Amino acid sequence: RAGLLAAESAARRTAEEFGEVVGALSGATRLVDVAEVVLDHTARLGASSAAVLLRSGEHLDVLAARGTDAVPAAVRRLPLDDPDPAAQAARTGEPLWESTGRDGIGPDAGALVAVPLVLGGPTRPLGAIVLRFPDERPTFTAQERAAVLTLAGQCAQALDRARLHQAEHEVADVLQRSLLPPELPELPRLGVAARYLPSAVGVAAGGDWYDLLPIDDHRVAVVVGDVVGHGATAAAVMGQLRSALAAYLLDGHS
């Protein structure tokens, strides 16, 4: 009974810790933020150092690292055909357990584990996580291997979401800037100024807009509008509505 109780307590702790990681990953919108969340958790797994590497073409770029012996300190990019365990895991899609290291380093260096970042399905790994454990590290149990693989799977999903978020953010930013006028109109009896204040941190493009449209020598239309949502879709709809409304007002329907 004591053994069962201890196992149950350990499993509960692991589930709680993993729940914290999943919650933190769900709120990470930048690639480096995702990597930092994962590296924070690797210390709980007993790793003395760790690194997250992201695939870029036929190379692996070090996204973030803790310690100096998960990947060499001077290395920021690895070719995929490199014999390094990280490159091998990302190239083959298979994890490497209890490797003694790289370039013939002996067992005194401790266990070096490299796990690919796989999304699932017939896709190439996004990269790899490398973990260095102390040399007194015992053999990995099936439960410990499952925990590392689960962490890598969650990391891959979060990195994929962060990539999509970044791409959408960049598209929305370009689209929004293309909708801005080069300068504000000069009016004889009206001073005009503009400010852009996002309603939330990290939201660069939304569906709110305002316009100032000189109708004729004596009339000016001030327009405030809102499209539900954020990002490129909201900005595109906003542009269409602005153009349609401007054409309507300037066509004499005011």
PDB file of C-alpha atoms in Angstrom:
ATOM      1  CA  ARG A   1       0.000   0.000   0.000  1.00  0.00           C
ATOM      2  CA  ALA A   2       2.823   2.387   0.840  1.00  0.00           C
ATOM      3  CA  GLY A   3       4.398   1.754  -2.578  1.00  0.00           C
ATOM      4  CA  LEU A   4       1.089   2.358  -4.361  1.00  0.00           C
ATOM      5  CA  LEU A   5       0.504   5.548  -2.397  1.00  0.00           C
ATOM      6  CA  ALA A   6       3.981   6.861  -3.252  1.00  0.00           C
ATOM      7  CA  ALA A   7       3.492   6.029  -6.938  1.00  0.00           C
ATOM      8  CA  GLU A   8       0.117   7.733  -6.958  1.00  0.00           C
ATOM      9  CA  SER A   9       1.559  10.860  -5.297  1.00  0.00           C
ATOM     10  CA  ALA A  10       4.423  10.977  -7.792  1.00  0.00           C
ATOM     11  CA  ALA A  11       2.020  10.595 -10.713  1.00  0.00           C
ATOM     12  CA  ARG A  12      -0.175  13.368  -9.343  1.00  0.00           C
ATOM     13  CA  ARG A  13       2.813  15.690  -8.981  1.00  0.00           C
ATOM     14  CA  THR A  14       3.934  14.919 -12.518  1.00  0.00           C
ATOM     15  CA  ALA A  15       0.432  15.617 -13.873  1.00  0.00           C
ATOM     16  CA  GLU A  16       0.228  18.914 -11.991  1.00  0.00           C
ATOM     17  CA  GLU A  17       3.649  20.029 -13.218  1.00  0.00           C
ATOM     18  CA  PHE A  18       2.810  19.054 -16.778  1.00  0.00           C
ATOM     19  CA  GLY A  19      -0.500  20.933 -16.524  1.00  0.00           C
ATOM     20  CA  GLU A  20       1.462  24.049 -15.559  1.00  0.00           C
ATOM     21  CA  VAL A  21       3.705  23.593 -18.597  1.00  0.00           C
ATOM     22  CA  VAL A  22       0.746  23.184 -20.957  1.00  0.00           C
ATOM     23  CA  GLY A  23      -0.880  26.290 -19.498  1.00  0.00           C
ATOM     24  CA  ALA A  24       2.315  28.318 -19.907  1.00  0.00           C
ATOM     25  CA  LEU A  25       2.804  27.066 -23.482  1.00  0.00           C
ATOM     26  CA  SER A  26      -0.746  28.041 -24.415  1.00  0.00           C
ATOM     27  CA  GLY A  27       0.048  31.639 -23.509  1.00  0.00           C
ATOM     28  CA  ALA A  28       3.416  31.785 -25.296  1.00  0.00           C
ATOM     29  CA  THR A  29       3.084  33.601 -28.615  1.00  0.00           C
ATOM     30  CA  ARG A  30       6.770  34.006 -29.505  1.00  0.00           C
ATOM     31  CA  LEU A  31       9.141  31.200 -30.444  1.00  0.00           C
ATOM     32  CA  VAL A  32      11.670  32.158 -27.793  1.00  0.00           C
ATOM     33  CA  ASP A  33       8.934  32.263 -25.119  1.00  0.00           C
ATOM     34  CA  VAL A  34       7.954  28.696 -26.002  1.00  0.00           C
ATOM     35  CA  ALA A  35      11.565  27.581 -25.714  1.00  0.00           C
ATOM     36  CA  GLU A  36      11.992  29.262 -22.329  1.00  0.00           C
ATOM     37  CA  VAL A  37       8.897  27.512 -20.928  1.00  0.00           C
ATOM     38  CA  VAL A  38      10.248  24.144 -22.074  1.00  0.00           C
ATOM     39  CA  LEU A  39      13.709  24.817 -20.659  1.00  0.00           C
ATOM     40  CA  ASP A  40      12.187  25.765 -17.309  1.00  0.00           C
ATOM     41  CA  HIS A  41      10.546  22.340 -17.180  1.00  0.00           C
ATOM     42  CA  THR A  42      13.659  20.392 -18.166  1.00  0.00           C
ATOM     43  CA  ALA A  43      15.223  21.283 -14.811  1.00  0.00           C
ATOM     44  CA  ARG A  44      12.325  19.481 -13.105  1.00  0.00           C
ATOM     45  CA  LEU A  45      13.156  16.420 -15.155  1.00  0.00           C
ATOM     46  CA  GLY A  46      16.651  16.449 -13.672  1.00  0.00           C
ATOM     47  CA  ALA A  47      18.559  17.878 -16.634  1.00  0.00           C
ATOM     48  CA  SER A  48      21.651  19.882 -15.766  1.00  0.00           C
ATOM     49  CA  SER A  49      21.496  21.732 -19.094  1.00  0.00           C
ATOM     50  CA  ALA A  50      19.217  21.762 -22.122  1.00  0.00           C
ATOM     51  CA  ALA A  51      18.644  23.448 -25.473  1.00  0.00           C
ATOM     52  CA  VAL A  52      15.811  23.875 -27.979  1.00  0.00           C
ATOM     53  CA  LEU A  53      16.867  23.884 -31.633  1.00  0.00           C
ATOM     54  CA  LEU A  54      14.590  24.939 -34.473  1.00  0.00           C
ATOM     55  CA  ARG A  55      14.886  23.719 -38.044  1.00  0.00           C
ATOM     56  CA  SER A  56      15.583  26.327 -40.717  1.00  0.00           C
ATOM     57  CA  GLY A  57      16.038  24.776 -44.142  1.00  0.00           C
ATOM     58  CA  GLU A  58      18.850  22.249 -43.880  1.00  0.00           C
ATOM     59  CA  HIS A  59      20.140  23.623 -40.579  1.00  0.00           C
ATOM     60  CA  LEU A  60      19.224  23.688 -36.911  1.00  0.00           C
ATOM     61  CA  ASP A  61      19.336  27.051 -35.149  1.00  0.00           C
ATOM     62  CA  VAL A  62      19.721  27.199 -31.364  1.00  0.00           C
ATOM     63  CA  LEU A  63      16.544  28.961 -30.236  1.00  0.00           C
ATOM     64  CA  ALA A  64      17.383  28.974 -26.511  1.00  0.00           C
ATOM     65  CA  ALA A  65      19.740  27.112 -24.182  1.00  0.00           C
ATOM     66  CA  ARG A  66      20.442  26.633 -20.478  1.00  0.00           C
ATOM     67  CA  GLY A  67      23.922  25.626 -19.462  1.00  0.00           C
ATOM     68  CA  THR A  68      26.853  25.097 -21.808  1.00  0.00           C
ATOM     69  CA  ASP A  69      27.077  21.369 -22.432  1.00  0.00           C
ATOM     70  CA  ALA A  70      23.739  20.555 -24.099  1.00  0.00           C
ATOM     71  CA  VAL A  71      25.138  22.146 -27.239  1.00  0.00           C
ATOM     72  CA  PRO A  72      28.622  23.676 -27.554  1.00  0.00           C
ATOM     73  CA  ALA A  73      28.579  27.290 -26.404  1.00  0.00           C
ATOM     74  CA  ALA A  74      30.101  28.542 -29.670  1.00  0.00           C
ATOM     75  CA  VAL A  75      27.566  26.699 -31.848  1.00  0.00           C
ATOM     76  CA  ARG A  76      24.453  28.617 -32.898  1.00  0.00           C
ATOM     77  CA  ARG A  77      23.715  26.640 -36.084  1.00  0.00           C
ATOM     78  CA  LEU A  78      24.121  22.961 -36.950  1.00  0.00           C
ATOM     79  CA  PRO A  79      23.885  21.380 -40.409  1.00  0.00           C
ATOM     80  CA  LEU A  80      21.277  18.607 -40.488  1.00  0.00           C
ATOM     81  CA  ASP A  81      23.888  16.136 -41.690  1.00  0.00           C
ATOM     82  CA  ASP A  82      26.101  16.863 -38.671  1.00  0.00           C
ATOM     83  CA  PRO A  83      26.834  13.828 -36.428  1.00  0.00           C
ATOM     84  CA  ASP A  84      25.635  15.820 -33.388  1.00  0.00           C
ATOM     85  CA  PRO A  85      22.778  14.030 -31.537  1.00  0.00           C
ATOM     86  CA  ALA A  86      20.453  17.029 -32.019  1.00  0.00           C
ATOM     87  CA  ALA A  87      20.947  16.958 -35.805  1.00  0.00           C
ATOM     88  CA  GLN A  88      20.529  13.195 -35.858  1.00  0.00           C
ATOM     89  CA  ALA A  89      17.227  13.353 -33.954  1.00  0.00           C
ATOM     90  CA  ALA A  90      15.881  16.130 -36.192  1.00  0.00           C
ATOM     91  CA  ARG A  91      17.072  14.320 -39.319  1.00  0.00           C
ATOM     92  CA  THR A  92      15.707  10.860 -38.502  1.00  0.00           C
ATOM     93  CA  GLY A  93      12.723  11.765 -36.322  1.00  0.00           C
ATOM     94  CA  GLU A  94      13.882   9.239 -33.726  1.00  0.00           C
ATOM     95  CA  PRO A  95      14.906  10.055 -30.136  1.00  0.00           C
ATOM     96  CA  LEU A  96      18.371   9.200 -28.846  1.00  0.00           C
ATOM     97  CA  TRP A  97      18.466   7.986 -25.249  1.00  0.00           C
ATOM     98  CA  GLU A  98      21.514   7.922 -23.008  1.00  0.00           C
ATOM     99  CA  SER A  99      24.013   8.931 -25.627  1.00  0.00           C
ATOM    100  CA  THR A 100      27.439   9.429 -24.068  1.00  0.00           C
ATOM    101  CA  GLY A 101      27.858  12.665 -25.945  1.00  0.00           C
ATOM    102  CA  ARG A 102      29.462  13.906 -29.130  1.00  0.00           C
ATOM    103  CA  ASP A 103      32.857  13.456 -30.751  1.00  0.00           C
ATOM    104  CA  GLY A 104      33.790  10.453 -28.645  1.00  0.00           C
ATOM    105  CA  ILE A 105      33.192  12.060 -25.256  1.00  0.00           C
ATOM    106  CA  GLY A 106      33.108   9.278 -22.679  1.00  0.00           C
ATOM    107  CA  PRO A 107      30.547   8.374 -20.041  1.00  0.00           C
ATOM    108  CA  ASP A 108      32.032  10.853 -17.559  1.00  0.00           C
ATOM    109  CA  ALA A 109      30.252  13.574 -19.543  1.00  0.00           C
ATOM    110  CA  GLY A 110      26.845  12.246 -18.481  1.00  0.00           C
ATOM    111  CA  ALA A 111      23.850  11.175 -20.514  1.00  0.00           C
ATOM    112  CA  LEU A 112      22.908  13.313 -23.504  1.00  0.00           C
ATOM    113  CA  VAL A 113      19.345  12.844 -24.756  1.00  0.00           C
ATOM    114  CA  ALA A 114      18.082  14.284 -28.041  1.00  0.00           C
ATOM    115  CA  VAL A 115      14.355  14.199 -28.843  1.00  0.00           C
ATOM    116  CA  PRO A 116      12.824  15.387 -32.157  1.00  0.00           C
ATOM    117  CA  LEU A 117      10.052  17.995 -32.179  1.00  0.00           C
ATOM    118  CA  VAL A 118       7.377  16.160 -34.145  1.00  0.00           C
ATOM    119  CA  LEU A 119       3.901  17.499 -34.881  1.00  0.00           C
ATOM    120  CA  GLY A 120       2.424  14.193 -35.947  1.00  0.00           C
ATOM    121  CA  GLY A 121       1.681  12.816 -39.362  1.00  0.00           C
ATOM    122  CA  PRO A 122       4.156  12.642 -42.253  1.00  0.00           C
ATOM    123  CA  THR A 123       5.824  15.964 -41.474  1.00  0.00           C
ATOM    124  CA  ARG A 124       9.476  16.679 -40.928  1.00  0.00           C
ATOM    125  CA  PRO A 125      10.492  17.414 -37.333  1.00  0.00           C
ATOM    126  CA  LEU A 126      10.489  21.116 -36.495  1.00  0.00           C
ATOM    127  CA  GLY A 127      13.729  20.696 -34.584  1.00  0.00           C
ATOM    128  CA  ALA A 128      14.956  18.955 -31.451  1.00  0.00           C
ATOM    129  CA  ILE A 129      15.296  19.251 -27.687  1.00  0.00           C
ATOM    130  CA  VAL A 130      18.634  18.252 -26.181  1.00  0.00           C
ATOM    131  CA  LEU A 131      18.964  17.423 -22.485  1.00  0.00           C
ATOM    132  CA  ARG A 132      22.178  16.747 -20.604  1.00  0.00           C
ATOM    133  CA  PHE A 133      21.872  14.730 -17.398  1.00  0.00           C
ATOM    134  CA  PRO A 134      24.539  14.266 -14.715  1.00  0.00           C
ATOM    135  CA  ASP A 135      26.811  11.261 -15.076  1.00  0.00           C
ATOM    136  CA  GLU A 136      25.214   9.570 -12.060  1.00  0.00           C
ATOM    137  CA  ARG A 137      21.895   9.569 -13.945  1.00  0.00           C
ATOM    138  CA  PRO A 138      20.285   6.089 -13.827  1.00  0.00           C
ATOM    139  CA  THR A 139      18.677   4.376 -16.797  1.00  0.00           C
ATOM    140  CA  PHE A 140      15.505   6.082 -18.029  1.00  0.00           C
ATOM    141  CA  THR A 141      12.279   4.343 -17.115  1.00  0.00           C
ATOM    142  CA  ALA A 142       9.431   3.997 -19.587  1.00  0.00           C
ATOM    143  CA  GLN A 143       7.478   6.644 -17.641  1.00  0.00           C
ATOM    144  CA  GLU A 144      10.376   9.112 -17.795  1.00  0.00           C
ATOM    145  CA  ARG A 145      10.796   8.576 -21.515  1.00  0.00           C
ATOM    146  CA  ALA A 146       7.083   9.127 -22.011  1.00  0.00           C
ATOM    147  CA  ALA A 147       7.305  12.401 -20.042  1.00  0.00           C
ATOM    148  CA  VAL A 148      10.159  13.700 -22.216  1.00  0.00           C
ATOM    149  CA  LEU A 149       8.386  12.683 -25.430  1.00  0.00           C
ATOM    150  CA  THR A 150       5.150  14.319 -24.271  1.00  0.00           C
ATOM    151  CA  LEU A 151       7.020  17.503 -23.449  1.00  0.00           C
ATOM    152  CA  ALA A 152       8.600  17.464 -26.928  1.00  0.00           C
ATOM    153  CA  GLY A 153       5.182  16.968 -28.543  1.00  0.00           C
ATOM    154  CA  GLN A 154       3.669  19.904 -26.646  1.00  0.00           C
ATOM    155  CA  CYS A 155       6.718  22.017 -27.505  1.00  0.00           C
ATOM    156  CA  ALA A 156       6.330  21.210 -31.220  1.00  0.00           C
ATOM    157  CA  GLN A 157       2.659  22.224 -31.179  1.00  0.00           C
ATOM    158  CA  ALA A 158       3.414  25.457 -29.321  1.00  0.00           C
ATOM    159  CA  LEU A 159       6.250  26.323 -31.723  1.00  0.00           C
ATOM    160  CA  ASP A 160       3.946  25.721 -34.679  1.00  0.00           C
ATOM    161  CA  ARG A 161       1.292  28.004 -33.145  1.00  0.00           C
ATOM    162  CA  ALA A 162       3.928  30.670 -32.454  1.00  0.00           C
ATOM    163  CA  ARG A 163       5.126  30.501 -36.072  1.00  0.00           C
ATOM    164  CA  LEU A 164       1.573  30.965 -37.375  1.00  0.00           C
ATOM    165  CA  HIS A 165       0.950  33.785 -34.898  1.00  0.00           C
ATOM    166  CA  GLN A 166       4.150  35.535 -35.981  1.00  0.00           C
ATOM    167  CA  ALA A 167       3.318  35.152 -39.683  1.00  0.00           C
ATOM    168  CA  GLU A 168      -0.219  36.483 -39.178  1.00  0.00           C
ATOM    169  CA  HIS A 169       1.109  39.343 -37.074  1.00  0.00           C
ATOM    170  CA  GLU A 170       3.551  40.361 -39.810  1.00  0.00           C
ATOM    171  CA  VAL A 171       0.884  40.153 -42.549  1.00  0.00           C
ATOM    172  CA  ALA A 172      -1.568  42.164 -40.457  1.00  0.00           C
ATOM    173  CA  ASP A 173       1.066  44.790 -39.684  1.00  0.00           C
ATOM    174  CA  VAL A 174       1.968  45.233 -43.355  1.00  0.00           C
ATOM    175  CA  LEU A 175      -1.713  45.374 -44.328  1.00  0.00           C
ATOM    176  CA  GLN A 176      -2.512  47.886 -41.621  1.00  0.00           C
ATOM    177  CA  ARG A 177       0.383  50.151 -42.599  1.00  0.00           C
ATOM    178  CA  SER A 178      -0.751  50.013 -46.239  1.00  0.00           C
ATOM    179  CA  LEU A 179      -4.142  51.387 -45.147  1.00  0.00           C
ATOM    180  CA  LEU A 180      -2.678  54.407 -43.335  1.00  0.00           C
ATOM    181  CA  PRO A 181      -2.652  57.706 -45.245  1.00  0.00           C
ATOM    182  CA  PRO A 182       0.761  59.258 -45.928  1.00  0.00           C
ATOM    183  CA  GLU A 183      -0.353  62.399 -44.086  1.00  0.00           C
ATOM    184  CA  LEU A 184      -3.412  63.926 -42.423  1.00  0.00           C
ATOM    185  CA  PRO A 185      -5.515  66.422 -44.402  1.00  0.00           C
ATOM    186  CA  GLU A 186      -4.969  70.124 -43.776  1.00  0.00           C
ATOM    187  CA  LEU A 187      -8.281  71.860 -43.042  1.00  0.00           C
ATOM    188  CA  PRO A 188      -8.741  75.637 -42.763  1.00  0.00           C
ATOM    189  CA  ARG A 189     -10.881  75.649 -39.608  1.00  0.00           C
ATOM    190  CA  LEU A 190     -10.141  72.296 -38.003  1.00  0.00           C
ATOM    191  CA  GLY A 191      -7.023  70.967 -36.315  1.00  0.00           C
ATOM    192  CA  VAL A 192      -6.377  67.256 -36.854  1.00  0.00           C
ATOM    193  CA  ALA A 193      -4.215  64.806 -34.867  1.00  0.00           C
ATOM    194  CA  ALA A 194      -4.031  61.005 -34.726  1.00  0.00           C
ATOM    195  CA  ARG A 195      -2.935  58.464 -32.135  1.00  0.00           C
ATOM    196  CA  TYR A 196      -2.889  54.672 -32.204  1.00  0.00           C
ATOM    197  CA  LEU A 197      -3.348  52.980 -28.825  1.00  0.00           C
ATOM    198  CA  PRO A 198      -3.848  49.161 -28.967  1.00  0.00           C
ATOM    199  CA  SER A 199      -6.432  47.882 -26.499  1.00  0.00           C
ATOM    200  CA  ALA A 200      -4.290  44.893 -25.504  1.00  0.00           C
ATOM    201  CA  VAL A 201      -0.593  44.106 -25.217  1.00  0.00           C
ATOM    202  CA  GLY A 202       0.745  42.284 -28.268  1.00  0.00           C
ATOM    203  CA  VAL A 203      -2.207  43.177 -30.531  1.00  0.00           C
ATOM    204  CA  ALA A 204      -0.821  45.254 -33.393  1.00  0.00           C
ATOM    205  CA  ALA A 205      -3.729  44.977 -35.831  1.00  0.00           C
ATOM    206  CA  GLY A 206      -7.382  44.884 -34.949  1.00  0.00           C
ATOM    207  CA  GLY A 207     -10.705  45.772 -36.484  1.00  0.00           C
ATOM    208  CA  ASP A 208     -11.134  49.307 -35.077  1.00  0.00           C
ATOM    209  CA  TRP A 209     -10.692  52.265 -37.362  1.00  0.00           C
ATOM    210  CA  TYR A 210     -11.439  55.963 -37.685  1.00  0.00           C
ATOM    211  CA  ASP A 211     -11.452  58.225 -40.712  1.00  0.00           C
ATOM    212  CA  LEU A 212     -11.636  61.924 -41.461  1.00  0.00           C
ATOM    213  CA  LEU A 213     -13.096  62.648 -44.899  1.00  0.00           C
ATOM    214  CA  PRO A 214     -13.366  66.206 -46.271  1.00  0.00           C
ATOM    215  CA  ILE A 215     -16.679  66.158 -48.182  1.00  0.00           C
ATOM    216  CA  ASP A 216     -16.521  69.674 -49.613  1.00  0.00           C
ATOM    217  CA  ASP A 217     -15.363  73.136 -48.589  1.00  0.00           C
ATOM    218  CA  HIS A 218     -17.760  73.263 -45.640  1.00  0.00           C
ATOM    219  CA  ARG A 219     -18.310  69.680 -44.487  1.00  0.00           C
ATOM    220  CA  VAL A 220     -16.123  67.000 -42.927  1.00  0.00           C
ATOM    221  CA  ALA A 221     -17.189  63.432 -42.128  1.00  0.00           C
ATOM    222  CA  VAL A 222     -15.721  61.787 -39.021  1.00  0.00           C
ATOM    223  CA  VAL A 223     -16.151  57.998 -39.098  1.00  0.00           C
ATOM    224  CA  VAL A 224     -15.554  55.429 -36.339  1.00  0.00           C
ATOM    225  CA  GLY A 225     -15.955  51.718 -37.099  1.00  0.00           C
ATOM    226  CA  ASP A 226     -15.235  48.297 -35.685  1.00  0.00           C
ATOM    227  CA  VAL A 227     -14.802  44.859 -37.223  1.00  0.00           C
ATOM    228  CA  VAL A 228     -15.000  41.897 -34.855  1.00  0.00           C
ATOM    229  CA  GLY A 229     -11.685  40.091 -34.464  1.00  0.00           C
ATOM    230  CA  HIS A 230      -7.976  40.771 -34.871  1.00  0.00           C
ATOM    231  CA  GLY A 231      -5.244  40.007 -37.335  1.00  0.00           C
ATOM    232  CA  ALA A 232      -5.064  39.975 -41.123  1.00  0.00           C
ATOM    233  CA  THR A 233      -8.709  39.001 -41.706  1.00  0.00           C
ATOM    234  CA  ALA A 234     -10.080  41.824 -39.560  1.00  0.00           C
ATOM    235  CA  ALA A 235      -7.682  44.323 -41.149  1.00  0.00           C
ATOM    236  CA  ALA A 236      -8.702  43.231 -44.661  1.00  0.00           C
ATOM    237  CA  VAL A 237     -12.436  43.576 -43.899  1.00  0.00           C
ATOM    238  CA  MET A 238     -11.729  46.937 -42.275  1.00  0.00           C
ATOM    239  CA  GLY A 239     -10.016  48.147 -45.455  1.00  0.00           C
ATOM    240  CA  GLN A 240     -12.952  47.069 -47.618  1.00  0.00           C
ATOM    241  CA  LEU A 241     -15.476  48.800 -45.360  1.00  0.00           C
ATOM    242  CA  ARG A 242     -13.426  51.984 -45.209  1.00  0.00           C
ATOM    243  CA  SER A 243     -13.126  52.138 -48.982  1.00  0.00           C
ATOM    244  CA  ALA A 244     -16.829  51.454 -49.525  1.00  0.00           C
ATOM    245  CA  LEU A 245     -17.903  54.009 -46.928  1.00  0.00           C
ATOM    246  CA  ALA A 246     -15.532  56.679 -48.283  1.00  0.00           C
ATOM    247  CA  ALA A 247     -16.848  56.144 -51.808  1.00  0.00           C
ATOM    248  CA  TYR A 248     -20.437  56.362 -50.528  1.00  0.00           C
ATOM    249  CA  LEU A 249     -19.856  59.632 -48.623  1.00  0.00           C
ATOM    250  CA  LEU A 250     -17.806  61.279 -51.328  1.00  0.00           C
ATOM    251  CA  ASP A 251     -20.459  60.346 -53.889  1.00  0.00           C
ATOM    252  CA  GLY A 252     -22.857  62.787 -52.305  1.00  0.00           C
ATOM    253  CA  HIS A 253     -24.805  60.508 -49.948  1.00  0.00           C
ATOM    254  CA  SER A 254     -23.793  62.301 -46.772  1.00  0.00           C
TER     255      SER A 254
END
